[in-house]
Amino acid sequence: HGTVFRLMPDRLEAGTYLLAGAITRGDVTVERVVPDHLRSVTSKLAEAGARIEESDHSVRVVVDRPLAAVDVHTYFYPGFPTDLQQPFTALLTQAEGESLVQETVFEARMTYAYELQRMGADVRVNGSTAVVRGPCELRGTTVSAHDLRAGAAVTVAALAADGETLIRAAHTVERGYNRFIDNLCALGADGRADWLENVPE
């Protein structure tokens, strides 16, 4: 029989905006979410030194002090989401100390780390594990979005980088984020989405 069904909020999209707020030492509230779905991410943000405030349908992140290194191990829900380890690694480039990021769900999910290195990040990859030392002074450059989450990672890193970052194949990010650049600009970012396919190397 007919019914009314409310779609589940996208915890990966929500988590990315929280990480964008954290890497810029900002104050960001993401509304219309289920805080319990984000608990593995917000607990790691809190461990790193962010202040987390929750209501029934929103999560707020505030970073008003230096971030500290934390270790992250991905796992199936309710563990830390494999699709947020990339932007979380970008955040860890701004944390004090050495962080360990271990991918345990999928293989070959660390290629984005080399794009972060091009931006000045101190990230060393060994198989499915990345060691991040920070804080790093990130600089704007030309990088590639190898896939959706890699694109999210370099976009989050670009928010904390000095100068302009050009992201090749950025159209891949649109598959997982509705009006991503518009929403970031609404939060204070300076960017535009041209979705160019043939940006020179």
PDB file of N, CA and C in Angstrom, residues 73-139:
ATOM      1  N   HIS A  73      40.975   4.359  11.422  1.00  0.00           N
ATOM      2  CA  HIS A  73      40.879   3.046  10.778  1.00  0.00           C
ATOM      3  C   HIS A  73      39.472   2.925  10.203  1.00  0.00           C
ATOM      4  N   THR A  74      39.372   2.756   8.906  1.00  0.00           N
ATOM      5  CA  THR A  74      38.046   2.653   8.298  1.00  0.00           C
ATOM      6  C   THR A  74      37.429   1.286   8.592  1.00  0.00           C
ATOM      7  N   TYR A  75      36.108   1.277   8.588  1.00  0.00           N
ATOM      8  CA  TYR A  75      35.399   0.018   8.793  1.00  0.00           C
ATOM      9  C   TYR A  75      33.957   0.214   8.333  1.00  0.00           C
ATOM     10  N   PHE A  76      33.235  -0.895   8.222  1.00  0.00           N
ATOM     11  CA  PHE A  76      31.840  -0.818   7.834  1.00  0.00           C
ATOM     12  C   PHE A  76      31.038  -0.067   8.906  1.00  0.00           C
ATOM     13  N   TYR A  77      29.907   0.522   8.472  1.00  0.00           N
ATOM     14  CA  TYR A  77      29.054   1.235   9.408  1.00  0.00           C
ATOM     15  C   TYR A  77      28.706   0.335  10.603  1.00  0.00           C
ATOM     16  N   PRO A  78      28.803   0.841  11.812  1.00  0.00           N
ATOM     17  CA  PRO A  78      28.970   2.238  12.212  1.00  0.00           C
ATOM     18  C   PRO A  78      30.424   2.682  12.391  1.00  0.00           C
ATOM     19  N   GLY A  79      31.369   1.980  11.797  1.00  0.00           N
ATOM     20  CA  GLY A  79      32.762   2.387  11.878  1.00  0.00           C
ATOM     21  C   GLY A  79      33.032   3.627  11.048  1.00  0.00           C
ATOM     22  N   PHE A  80      34.291   4.043  11.029  1.00  0.00           N
ATOM     23  CA  PHE A  80      34.655   5.250  10.285  1.00  0.00           C
ATOM     24  C   PHE A  80      34.478   4.983   8.788  1.00  0.00           C
ATOM     25  N   PRO A  81      33.758   5.854   8.066  1.00  0.00           N
ATOM     26  CA  PRO A  81      33.442   5.583   6.664  1.00  0.00           C
ATOM     27  C   PRO A  81      34.672   5.608   5.756  1.00  0.00           C
ATOM     28  N   THR A  82      34.790   4.590   4.933  1.00  0.00           N
ATOM     29  CA  THR A  82      35.890   4.554   3.973  1.00  0.00           C
ATOM     30  C   THR A  82      35.840   5.747   3.025  1.00  0.00           C
ATOM     31  N   ASP A  83      34.641   6.264   2.741  1.00  0.00           N
ATOM     32  CA  ASP A  83      34.501   7.375   1.801  1.00  0.00           C
ATOM     33  C   ASP A  83      34.773   8.733   2.435  1.00  0.00           C
ATOM     34  N   LEU A  84      35.119   8.760   3.722  1.00  0.00           N
ATOM     35  CA  LEU A  84      35.525  10.016   4.341  1.00  0.00           C
ATOM     36  C   LEU A  84      36.983   9.991   4.792  1.00  0.00           C
ATOM     37  N   GLN A  85      37.694   8.871   4.588  1.00  0.00           N
ATOM     38  CA  GLN A  85      39.086   8.851   5.015  1.00  0.00           C
ATOM     39  C   GLN A  85      39.927   9.791   4.152  1.00  0.00           C
ATOM     40  N   GLN A  86      39.547  10.006   2.888  1.00  0.00           N
ATOM     41  CA  GLN A  86      40.321  10.903   2.028  1.00  0.00           C
ATOM     42  C   GLN A  86      40.241  12.362   2.491  1.00  0.00           C
ATOM     43  N   PRO A  87      39.034  12.943   2.626  1.00  0.00           N
ATOM     44  CA  PRO A  87      38.997  14.320   3.138  1.00  0.00           C
ATOM     45  C   PRO A  87      39.464  14.441   4.585  1.00  0.00           C
ATOM     46  N   PHE A  88      39.312  13.370   5.378  1.00  0.00           N
ATOM     47  CA  PHE A  88      39.816  13.435   6.753  1.00  0.00           C
ATOM     48  C   PHE A  88      41.344  13.473   6.753  1.00  0.00           C
ATOM     49  N   THR A  89      41.974  12.771   5.811  1.00  0.00           N
ATOM     50  CA  THR A  89      43.427  12.835   5.691  1.00  0.00           C
ATOM     51  C   THR A  89      43.865  14.243   5.332  1.00  0.00           C
ATOM     52  N   ALA A  90      43.103  14.905   4.461  1.00  0.00           N
ATOM     53  CA  ALA A  90      43.411  16.303   4.144  1.00  0.00           C
ATOM     54  C   ALA A  90      43.376  17.151   5.406  1.00  0.00           C
ATOM     55  N   LEU A  91      42.380  16.929   6.255  1.00  0.00           N
ATOM     56  CA  LEU A  91      42.301  17.650   7.525  1.00  0.00           C
ATOM     57  C   LEU A  91      43.525  17.387   8.393  1.00  0.00           C
ATOM     58  N   LEU A  92      43.967  16.138   8.426  1.00  0.00           N
ATOM     59  CA  LEU A  92      45.086  15.765   9.299  1.00  0.00           C
ATOM     60  C   LEU A  92      46.399  16.426   8.892  1.00  0.00           C
ATOM     61  N   THR A  93      46.489  16.948   7.669  1.00  0.00           N
ATOM     62  CA  THR A  93      47.697  17.688   7.284  1.00  0.00           C
ATOM     63  C   THR A  93      47.843  18.957   8.106  1.00  0.00           C
ATOM     64  N   GLN A  94      46.762  19.386   8.761  1.00  0.00           N
ATOM     65  CA  GLN A  94      46.794  20.600   9.577  1.00  0.00           C
ATOM     66  C   GLN A  94      46.829  20.298  11.066  1.00  0.00           C
ATOM     67  N   ALA A  95      46.954  19.035  11.421  1.00  0.00           N
ATOM     68  CA  ALA A  95      46.989  18.635  12.836  1.00  0.00           C
ATOM     69  C   ALA A  95      48.433  18.494  13.310  1.00  0.00           C
ATOM     70  N   GLU A  96      48.654  18.811  14.553  1.00  0.00           N
ATOM     71  CA  GLU A  96      49.988  18.741  15.152  1.00  0.00           C
ATOM     72  C   GLU A  96      50.345  17.303  15.501  1.00  0.00           C
ATOM     73  N   GLY A  97      51.451  16.807  14.909  1.00  0.00           N
ATOM     74  CA  GLY A  97      51.911  15.467  15.241  1.00  0.00           C
ATOM     75  C   GLY A  97      51.776  14.504  14.076  1.00  0.00           C
ATOM     76  N   GLU A  98      51.858  13.221  14.389  1.00  0.00           N
ATOM     77  CA  GLU A  98      51.826  12.170  13.373  1.00  0.00           C
ATOM     78  C   GLU A  98      50.539  11.369  13.478  1.00  0.00           C
ATOM     79  N   SER A  99      49.813  11.301  12.388  1.00  0.00           N
ATOM     80  CA  SER A  99      48.554  10.556  12.326  1.00  0.00           C
ATOM     81  C   SER A  99      48.722   9.337  11.445  1.00  0.00           C
ATOM     82  N   LEU A 100      48.006   8.289  11.773  1.00  0.00           N
ATOM     83  CA  LEU A 100      48.008   7.064  10.983  1.00  0.00           C
ATOM     84  C   LEU A 100      46.606   6.859  10.424  1.00  0.00           C
ATOM     85  N   VAL A 101      46.514   6.688   9.111  1.00  0.00           N
ATOM     86  CA  VAL A 101      45.229   6.442   8.453  1.00  0.00           C
ATOM     87  C   VAL A 101      45.308   5.084   7.784  1.00  0.00           C
ATOM     88  N   GLN A 102      44.447   4.182   8.196  1.00  0.00           N
ATOM     89  CA  GLN A 102      44.477   2.824   7.662  1.00  0.00           C
ATOM     90  C   GLN A 102      43.153   2.505   6.986  1.00  0.00           C
ATOM     91  N   GLU A 103      43.232   2.141   5.696  1.00  0.00           N
ATOM     92  CA  GLU A 103      42.061   1.757   4.922  1.00  0.00           C
ATOM     93  C   GLU A 103      41.887   0.242   4.995  1.00  0.00           C
ATOM     94  N   THR A 104      40.773  -0.201   5.547  1.00  0.00           N
ATOM     95  CA  THR A 104      40.561  -1.642   5.748  1.00  0.00           C
ATOM     96  C   THR A 104      39.392  -2.192   4.946  1.00  0.00           C
ATOM     97  N   VAL A 105      38.713  -1.334   4.178  1.00  0.00           N
ATOM     98  CA  VAL A 105      37.518  -1.774   3.459  1.00  0.00           C
ATOM     99  C   VAL A 105      37.816  -2.066   1.989  1.00  0.00           C
ATOM    100  N   PHE A 106      38.484  -1.127   1.306  1.00  0.00           N
ATOM    101  CA  PHE A 106      38.777  -1.284  -0.113  1.00  0.00           C
ATOM    102  C   PHE A 106      40.269  -1.159  -0.365  1.00  0.00           C
ATOM    103  N   GLU A 107      40.708  -1.695  -1.486  1.00  0.00           N
ATOM    104  CA  GLU A 107      42.103  -1.579  -1.891  1.00  0.00           C
ATOM    105  C   GLU A 107      42.283  -0.366  -2.794  1.00  0.00           C
ATOM    106  N   ALA A 108      43.539   0.067  -2.912  1.00  0.00           N
ATOM    107  CA  ALA A 108      43.926   1.131  -3.852  1.00  0.00           C
ATOM    108  C   ALA A 108      43.114   2.406  -3.653  1.00  0.00           C
ATOM    109  N   ARG A 109      42.977   2.834  -2.401  1.00  0.00           N
ATOM    110  CA  ARG A 109      42.235   4.060  -2.126  1.00  0.00           C
ATOM    111  C   ARG A 109      43.145   5.182  -1.634  1.00  0.00           C
ATOM    112  N   MET A 110      44.443   5.078  -1.888  1.00  0.00           N
ATOM    113  CA  MET A 110      45.381   6.059  -1.372  1.00  0.00           C
ATOM    114  C   MET A 110      46.026   6.915  -2.466  1.00  0.00           C
ATOM    115  N   THR A 111      45.573   6.784  -3.725  1.00  0.00           N
ATOM    116  CA  THR A 111      46.230   7.532  -4.799  1.00  0.00           C
ATOM    117  C   THR A 111      46.097   9.044  -4.628  1.00  0.00           C
ATOM    118  N   TYR A 112      45.036   9.491  -3.960  1.00  0.00           N
ATOM    119  CA  TYR A 112      44.841  10.919  -3.724  1.00  0.00           C
ATOM    120  C   TYR A 112      45.975  11.526  -2.895  1.00  0.00           C
ATOM    121  N   ALA A 113      46.667  10.679  -2.112  1.00  0.00           N
ATOM    122  CA  ALA A 113      47.728  11.185  -1.230  1.00  0.00           C
ATOM    123  C   ALA A 113      48.829  11.873  -2.030  1.00  0.00           C
ATOM    124  N   TYR A 114      49.061  11.401  -3.253  1.00  0.00           N
ATOM    125  CA  TYR A 114      50.106  12.006  -4.077  1.00  0.00           C
ATOM    126  C   TYR A 114      49.698  13.403  -4.551  1.00  0.00           C
ATOM    127  N   GLU A 115      48.400  13.623  -4.684  1.00  0.00           N
ATOM    128  CA  GLU A 115      47.928  14.971  -5.015  1.00  0.00           C
ATOM    129  C   GLU A 115      48.117  15.900  -3.811  1.00  0.00           C
ATOM    130  N   LEU A 116      47.878  15.374  -2.614  1.00  0.00           N
ATOM    131  CA  LEU A 116      48.129  16.174  -1.413  1.00  0.00           C
ATOM    132  C   LEU A 116      49.609  16.506  -1.281  1.00  0.00           C
ATOM    133  N   GLN A 117      50.469  15.561  -1.644  1.00  0.00           N
ATOM    134  CA  GLN A 117      51.912  15.821  -1.614  1.00  0.00           C
ATOM    135  C   GLN A 117      52.272  16.975  -2.539  1.00  0.00           C
ATOM    136  N   ARG A 118      51.626  17.044  -3.686  1.00  0.00           N
ATOM    137  CA  ARG A 118      51.898  18.132  -4.629  1.00  0.00           C
ATOM    138  C   ARG A 118      51.522  19.484  -4.038  1.00  0.00           C
ATOM    139  N   MET A 119      50.620  19.469  -3.075  1.00  0.00           N
ATOM    140  CA  MET A 119      50.205  20.700  -2.411  1.00  0.00           C
ATOM    141  C   MET A 119      51.082  21.015  -1.203  1.00  0.00           C
ATOM    142  N   GLY A 120      52.041  20.141  -0.916  1.00  0.00           N
ATOM    143  CA  GLY A 120      52.952  20.390   0.192  1.00  0.00           C
ATOM    144  C   GLY A 120      52.712  19.546   1.422  1.00  0.00           C
ATOM    145  N   ALA A 121      51.782  18.606   1.350  1.00  0.00           N
ATOM    146  CA  ALA A 121      51.480  17.765   2.510  1.00  0.00           C
ATOM    147  C   ALA A 121      52.574  16.738   2.736  1.00  0.00           C
ATOM    148  N   ASP A 122      52.825  16.438   3.993  1.00  0.00           N
ATOM    149  CA  ASP A 122      53.778  15.395   4.373  1.00  0.00           C
ATOM    150  C   ASP A 122      52.983  14.122   4.619  1.00  0.00           C
ATOM    151  N   VAL A 123      52.742  13.372   3.535  1.00  0.00           N
ATOM    152  CA  VAL A 123      51.964  12.140   3.590  1.00  0.00           C
ATOM    153  C   VAL A 123      52.799  11.031   2.970  1.00  0.00           C
ATOM    154  N   ARG A 124      52.973   9.945   3.717  1.00  0.00           N
ATOM    155  CA  ARG A 124      53.716   8.798   3.207  1.00  0.00           C
ATOM    156  C   ARG A 124      52.789   7.594   3.171  1.00  0.00           C
ATOM    157  N   VAL A 125      52.743   6.925   2.003  1.00  0.00           N
ATOM    158  CA  VAL A 125      51.814   5.816   1.800  1.00  0.00           C
ATOM    159  C   VAL A 125      52.575   4.504   1.715  1.00  0.00           C
ATOM    160  N   ASN A 126      52.065   3.512   2.425  1.00  0.00           N
ATOM    161  CA  ASN A 126      52.597   2.156   2.349  1.00  0.00           C
ATOM    162  C   ASN A 126      51.409   1.209   2.239  1.00  0.00           C
ATOM    163  N   GLY A 127      51.105   0.790   1.007  1.00  0.00           N
ATOM    164  CA  GLY A 127      49.956  -0.080   0.803  1.00  0.00           C
ATOM    165  C   GLY A 127      48.657   0.641   1.113  1.00  0.00           C
ATOM    166  N   SER A 128      47.931   0.156   2.088  1.00  0.00           N
ATOM    167  CA  SER A 128      46.648   0.743   2.471  1.00  0.00           C
ATOM    168  C   SER A 128      46.751   1.623   3.711  1.00  0.00           C
ATOM    169  N   THR A 129      47.969   2.047   4.028  1.00  0.00           N
ATOM    170  CA  THR A 129      48.195   2.878   5.208  1.00  0.00           C
ATOM    171  C   THR A 129      48.900   4.170   4.811  1.00  0.00           C
ATOM    172  N   ALA A 130      48.455   5.258   5.395  1.00  0.00           N
ATOM    173  CA  ALA A 130      49.102   6.553   5.179  1.00  0.00           C
ATOM    174  C   ALA A 130      49.529   7.124   6.524  1.00  0.00           C
ATOM    175  N   VAL A 131      50.734   7.684   6.553  1.00  0.00           N
ATOM    176  CA  VAL A 131      51.233   8.392   7.729  1.00  0.00           C
ATOM    177  C   VAL A 131      51.271   9.873   7.381  1.00  0.00           C
ATOM    178  N   VAL A 132      50.606  10.672   8.183  1.00  0.00           N
ATOM    179  CA  VAL A 132      50.490  12.107   7.928  1.00  0.00           C
ATOM    180  C   VAL A 132      51.178  12.859   9.053  1.00  0.00           C
ATOM    181  N   ARG A 133      52.095  13.754   8.686  1.00  0.00           N
ATOM    182  CA  ARG A 133      52.765  14.582   9.686  1.00  0.00           C
ATOM    183  C   ARG A 133      52.372  16.033   9.449  1.00  0.00           C
ATOM    184  N   GLY A 134      52.006  16.698  10.523  1.00  0.00           N
ATOM    185  CA  GLY A 134      51.541  18.073  10.385  1.00  0.00           C
ATOM    186  C   GLY A 134      51.905  18.908  11.588  1.00  0.00           C
ATOM    187  N   PRO A 135      51.559  20.175  11.541  1.00  0.00           N
ATOM    188  CA  PRO A 135      50.818  20.802  10.448  1.00  0.00           C
ATOM    189  C   PRO A 135      51.722  21.160   9.268  1.00  0.00           C
ATOM    190  N   CYS A 136      51.146  21.128   8.066  1.00  0.00           N
ATOM    191  CA  CYS A 136      51.875  21.451   6.835  1.00  0.00           C
ATOM    192  C   CYS A 136      51.342  22.760   6.263  1.00  0.00           C
ATOM    193  N   GLU A 137      52.212  23.497   5.612  1.00  0.00           N
ATOM    194  CA  GLU A 137      51.794  24.684   4.883  1.00  0.00           C
ATOM    195  C   GLU A 137      51.408  24.252   3.470  1.00  0.00           C
ATOM    196  N   LEU A 138      50.128  24.138   3.235  1.00  0.00           N
ATOM    197  CA  LEU A 138      49.656  23.728   1.921  1.00  0.00           C
ATOM    198  C   LEU A 138      49.697  24.913   0.958  1.00  0.00           C
ATOM    199  N   ARG A 139      49.994  24.626  -0.292  1.00  0.00           N
ATOM    200  CA  ARG A 139      50.050  25.673  -1.316  1.00  0.00           C
ATOM    201  C   ARG A 139      49.162  25.278  -2.490  1.00  0.00           C
TER     202      ARG A 139
END
